[in-house]
Amino acid sequence: MADRREDDPNRTDRPGLPASDDGLPTVREILTLEPVAQGVPEVLSGDDALDAHVRWVHVSDSAGVARLLNGGELLLSTGSGWPTEPAELEAFIAGLVDAGLSGLVLELGVHYRYVPAVVETAARERGLALVALHREVKFVTLTEAVHSRIISEQTVALRARDEVRERFTALSLRGSPADFIVHQLAQTLGAAVVLENLAHEIVAAEVPPAVEEQLFRDWEARSRRAHRHDADRRRSGSAVGADDWLVVPVEARGIRWGHLIALPGPAHPAGRTSVLEQGAIALALGRLADGETDEWVRIGRQRLVDDLLAGRFTGLAGAAARLEAAGLPVDGTRLYGLVASGAPITSGAADAAARALGGRAIDAAAPDPGARASTRIVLLSLPGELGDAQAKTLASALAGGDAASADRLVLSIGSPADGLDELLGSVQEAIDLARAPRPRGARGTLVRRAGDRPLMRLVTSLRDDHRLLRHSERMLAPLIEYDLARGGDLLHVLGAVLAHPGNRTAAAAASHLSRSVFYQRLALIGDLLGVDLDDGESLTALHLALLVRQSAGR
């Protein structure tokens, strides 16, 4: 759900101070330049202060230089005009810090033979980088070297920002989906990137498999902590730390839909924050183009379900954590795999129906290209069992109260599951159930359960056993080859016979064939297979073989 905002956008940096990822060199990097090294620099106050970014170099010996600073400068001085009293020197250093000075370089030998203790102590206490030069250097040479470095890096940063802006503008103009934009952000930043909605549920993510479980476990709590830390950082004007999560809102026209989060990663010439902001703009433009349709949720859930069913995950624990982060409780709940078919189901209707039962659901279009467009896969999480009454309530909610849709709806329900591994089996049971045709003349919502089809459950649980596959291939090979060579329908006819054992009239109707043509097909099937279609054991073997083939999705 979107959040309309009327307040001014949050600032991303303290006025007058450079951001931490804007391409400016740090004091530490400047100390490695050759003109600085020739002065034999000695760091007297450093640590984290050396990571301050330098916007410009200023040369002055004046005691009132603080009022001439804008923040982010590196001050070069001989100290000839500095105050002489210790209290005044301490106040002088405090004024420099208050002005936002990035670092102070004092050349010894001209006025000072050593750094006054009060200066060193004040700089250390106030977190100001203080460096002493033990040899005389030409300040003009040093200044030229630093400014050349700053201008060069800023030029590179500007070019990188133009390239990033062009890339993500092109993505938004092409209407690229949210998951692809997140993928491009992760590739550009060389770091994990997550798109979440306002409820701190993951919509799309590009995360290395090795850290999936650790990152997604208790995602909501971790995300909220990161948001609070980011808000505190912005209020204090602090720069983004090396271990901080970058948090950028996705919003436009006063409406906020969610946030982009980038985990720590390498520096980027354009600035990591700038890259993330360009991705947020592309996502916001996409949301505006979508109108009231929540394509974020649809695409995110579709990819999540597709990846699960295709086995595109490295471990069950990481995949379960990803489901939890997307809003589907896995631990301590009853899980079901469902397939809703026969009637159109709107995206998100399953979750609304599950919420009415005190649970949650994630649904997506069936990945099987042979499935009907209206077929949807549902991962259902409930606090208890899905009884008959709850199943009817769920089916009614999926139909949206439309009587015509309810009459055509078929709800296939897999076995109850505990944990992701069993859930995947339950989903496959539901898919296998959904492949069976709806009985002719059946009216109203049809609810099927895997428990009502014990043979099908056996096949689903052993679907990858090579012995079952070999049995299916050996039994059905003549019919498969005949149908492929002549465009025949013998497998379909055999399926109708097995679905209506002992009732050839119903089987002929289900095959959409006249009785005479139907019996001709039966005779041909018997001849090709060399079996008696009135023999119970032969029919059982054929039924098993056909279920194995259907379960393989062919």
Coordinates of C-alpha atoms in Angstrom, one line a residue, residues 281-490:
I281 CA 13.5 7.1 -9.8
A282 CA 13.1 4.4 -12.4
L283 CA 11.0 2.4 -10.0
A284 CA 8.8 5.4 -9.2
L285 CA 8.2 6.1 -12.8
G286 CA 7.2 2.5 -13.3
R287 CA 4.7 2.8 -10.4
L288 CA 3.2 5.9 -11.9
A289 CA 2.8 4.2 -15.3
D290 CA 1.1 1.2 -13.6
G291 CA -1.6 3.3 -12.1
E292 CA -3.6 1.5 -9.5
T293 CA -2.2 -1.9 -10.5
D294 CA 0.3 -3.2 -8.1
E295 CA 2.8 -4.7 -10.5
W296 CA 5.5 -4.9 -7.8
V297 CA 3.6 -7.5 -5.9
R298 CA 2.6 -9.5 -9.0
I299 CA 6.0 -9.7 -10.5
G300 CA 7.8 -10.3 -7.2
R301 CA 5.5 -13.1 -6.2
Q302 CA 5.6 -14.6 -9.7
R303 CA 9.4 -14.8 -9.7
L304 CA 9.5 -16.1 -6.1
V305 CA 7.1 -19.0 -6.9
D306 CA 8.8 -19.7 -10.3
D307 CA 12.2 -20.0 -8.6
L308 CA 10.9 -22.3 -5.9
L309 CA 9.1 -24.7 -8.3
A310 CA 12.1 -24.7 -10.6
G311 CA 14.5 -25.4 -7.8
R312 CA 16.5 -22.2 -8.3
F313 CA 17.6 -21.9 -4.7
T314 CA 20.7 -23.1 -2.9
G315 CA 19.2 -24.3 0.4
L316 CA 15.9 -24.8 2.0
A317 CA 16.7 -22.6 5.0
G318 CA 17.6 -19.6 2.7
A319 CA 14.5 -20.1 0.6
A320 CA 12.3 -20.4 3.7
A321 CA 13.8 -17.2 5.0
R322 CA 13.0 -15.5 1.7
L323 CA 9.4 -16.6 1.9
E324 CA 9.2 -15.2 5.5
A325 CA 10.6 -11.9 4.3
A326 CA 8.0 -11.8 1.5
G327 CA 5.3 -12.1 4.1
L328 CA 4.5 -15.8 4.2
P329 CA 5.0 -17.4 7.7
V330 CA 6.7 -20.7 7.4
D331 CA 7.8 -21.8 10.8
G332 CA 5.1 -22.8 13.3
T333 CA 2.3 -22.7 10.7
R334 CA 0.3 -25.2 8.6
L335 CA 1.3 -25.0 5.0
Y336 CA -0.6 -26.0 1.8
G337 CA 0.1 -26.0 -1.9
L338 CA -3.0 -25.1 -3.9
V339 CA -3.9 -24.7 -7.5
A340 CA -7.0 -22.6 -8.5
S341 CA -8.1 -23.3 -12.0
G342 CA -11.2 -23.0 -14.3
A343 CA -12.0 -19.4 -13.4
P344 CA -10.1 -16.2 -13.5
I345 CA -8.4 -15.3 -10.2
T346 CA -7.0 -11.8 -9.7
S347 CA -3.5 -11.4 -8.5
G348 CA -3.5 -10.9 -4.7
A349 CA -7.0 -12.4 -4.2
A350 CA -5.5 -15.4 -2.6
D351 CA -3.7 -13.4 0.1
A352 CA -6.9 -11.4 0.9
A353 CA -8.8 -14.7 1.2
A354 CA -6.1 -16.2 3.4
R355 CA -6.1 -13.1 5.7
A356 CA -9.8 -13.7 6.3
L357 CA -8.8 -17.1 7.7
G358 CA -6.0 -15.6 9.8
G359 CA -3.3 -16.7 7.5
R360 CA -1.2 -15.4 4.5
A361 CA -0.8 -16.6 0.9
I362 CA 1.5 -16.0 -2.1
D363 CA 0.1 -16.7 -5.5
A364 CA 1.4 -16.7 -9.0
A365 CA 0.4 -17.8 -12.5
A366 CA 1.1 -21.4 -13.2
P367 CA 4.6 -21.8 -14.7
D368 CA 3.5 -24.7 -16.9
P369 CA 3.2 -23.2 -20.4
G370 CA 0.5 -25.8 -21.1
A371 CA -1.7 -24.5 -18.2
R372 CA -4.6 -22.3 -18.8
A373 CA -4.1 -18.5 -18.3
S374 CA -6.5 -18.6 -15.3
T375 CA -4.6 -21.3 -13.4
R376 CA -2.8 -20.0 -10.3
I377 CA -0.4 -21.6 -7.9
V378 CA -1.0 -20.7 -4.3
L379 CA 1.3 -21.1 -1.3
L380 CA -1.0 -21.0 1.7
S381 CA 0.1 -20.5 5.4
L382 CA -2.6 -20.9 8.1
P383 CA -2.5 -21.1 11.9
G384 CA -4.4 -24.4 11.8
E385 CA -5.8 -27.1 9.5
L386 CA -7.6 -26.2 6.2
G387 CA -10.9 -28.0 6.9
D388 CA -13.8 -28.4 4.5
A389 CA -15.5 -25.2 5.8
Q390 CA -12.4 -23.2 5.4
A391 CA -11.7 -24.6 2.0
K392 CA -15.2 -23.5 0.8
T393 CA -14.7 -20.0 2.4
L394 CA -11.3 -19.8 0.6
A395 CA -12.8 -20.9 -2.7
S396 CA -15.7 -18.4 -2.4
A397 CA -13.2 -15.6 -1.7
L398 CA -11.0 -16.5 -4.7
A399 CA -14.1 -16.4 -7.0
G400 CA -14.7 -12.8 -5.7
G401 CA -18.3 -13.4 -5.0
D402 CA -19.0 -14.0 -8.7
A403 CA -21.5 -16.8 -9.1
A404 CA -20.3 -17.7 -12.7
S405 CA -16.7 -17.9 -11.6
A406 CA -17.6 -20.0 -8.6
D407 CA -19.4 -22.5 -10.8
R408 CA -16.3 -23.0 -12.9
L409 CA -13.7 -22.9 -10.1
V410 CA -11.6 -26.0 -9.3
L411 CA -9.6 -25.8 -6.1
S412 CA -6.9 -28.5 -5.9
I413 CA -5.4 -28.9 -2.4
G414 CA -2.1 -30.7 -1.6
S415 CA -1.4 -32.4 1.6
P416 CA -0.8 -30.3 4.8
A417 CA 2.9 -29.6 5.2
D418 CA 5.4 -28.5 7.9
G419 CA 8.3 -26.7 6.5
L420 CA 9.3 -25.7 3.0
D421 CA 10.4 -29.2 1.8
E422 CA 7.0 -30.6 2.5
L423 CA 5.3 -27.5 1.1
L424 CA 7.0 -28.1 -2.3
G425 CA 5.7 -31.6 -2.3
S426 CA 2.2 -30.3 -1.4
V427 CA 2.4 -27.9 -4.4
Q428 CA 3.3 -30.7 -6.7
E429 CA 0.4 -32.8 -5.5
A430 CA -1.9 -29.9 -6.2
I431 CA -0.5 -29.4 -9.7
D432 CA -1.0 -33.1 -10.4
L433 CA -4.5 -33.0 -9.1
A434 CA -5.3 -30.0 -11.3
R435 CA -4.3 -31.9 -14.4
A436 CA -7.3 -34.2 -14.1
P437 CA -10.3 -33.0 -16.2
R438 CA -13.4 -31.6 -14.5
P439 CA -16.2 -34.3 -14.5
R440 CA -18.8 -33.6 -17.1
G441 CA -21.9 -32.1 -15.8
A442 CA -20.3 -31.1 -12.4
R443 CA -21.8 -27.8 -11.1
G444 CA -20.5 -25.4 -8.5
T445 CA -17.0 -25.1 -7.0
L446 CA -15.1 -28.3 -7.1
V447 CA -12.7 -28.9 -4.2
R448 CA -10.1 -31.7 -4.7
R449 CA -7.7 -33.0 -2.0
A450 CA -4.6 -35.0 -2.4
G451 CA -5.8 -37.3 0.3
D452 CA -8.7 -38.5 -2.0
R453 CA -6.2 -39.6 -4.6
P454 CA -3.8 -42.1 -2.9
L455 CA -2.2 -43.4 -6.1
M456 CA -1.5 -39.9 -7.4
R457 CA 0.1 -39.0 -4.0
L458 CA 2.3 -42.1 -4.4
V459 CA 3.4 -41.0 -7.9
T460 CA 4.1 -37.4 -6.7
S461 CA 6.2 -38.6 -3.8
L462 CA 8.2 -40.9 -6.2
R463 CA 8.1 -38.7 -9.3
D464 CA 11.9 -38.7 -9.8
D465 CA 12.4 -42.5 -9.2
H466 CA 14.1 -43.9 -12.3
R467 CA 12.2 -47.1 -11.9
L468 CA 8.8 -45.4 -12.2
L469 CA 9.9 -43.4 -15.1
R470 CA 11.2 -46.5 -16.9
H471 CA 7.9 -48.3 -16.2
S472 CA 5.9 -45.4 -17.7
E473 CA 8.1 -45.2 -20.7
R474 CA 8.0 -49.0 -21.3
M475 CA 4.2 -49.2 -21.0
L476 CA 3.3 -46.1 -23.0
A477 CA 6.0 -45.9 -25.6
P478 CA 4.0 -47.5 -28.5
L479 CA 1.1 -45.0 -27.9
I480 CA 3.5 -42.0 -27.6
E481 CA 5.3 -42.9 -30.8
Y482 CA 2.0 -43.4 -32.6
D483 CA 0.6 -40.1 -31.5
L484 CA 3.8 -38.2 -32.4
A485 CA 4.0 -39.7 -35.8
R486 CA 0.3 -39.3 -36.7
G487 CA -0.9 -36.5 -34.5
G488 CA -3.1 -39.0 -32.8
D489 CA -5.1 -38.9 -29.5
L490 CA -4.5 -42.4 -28.2

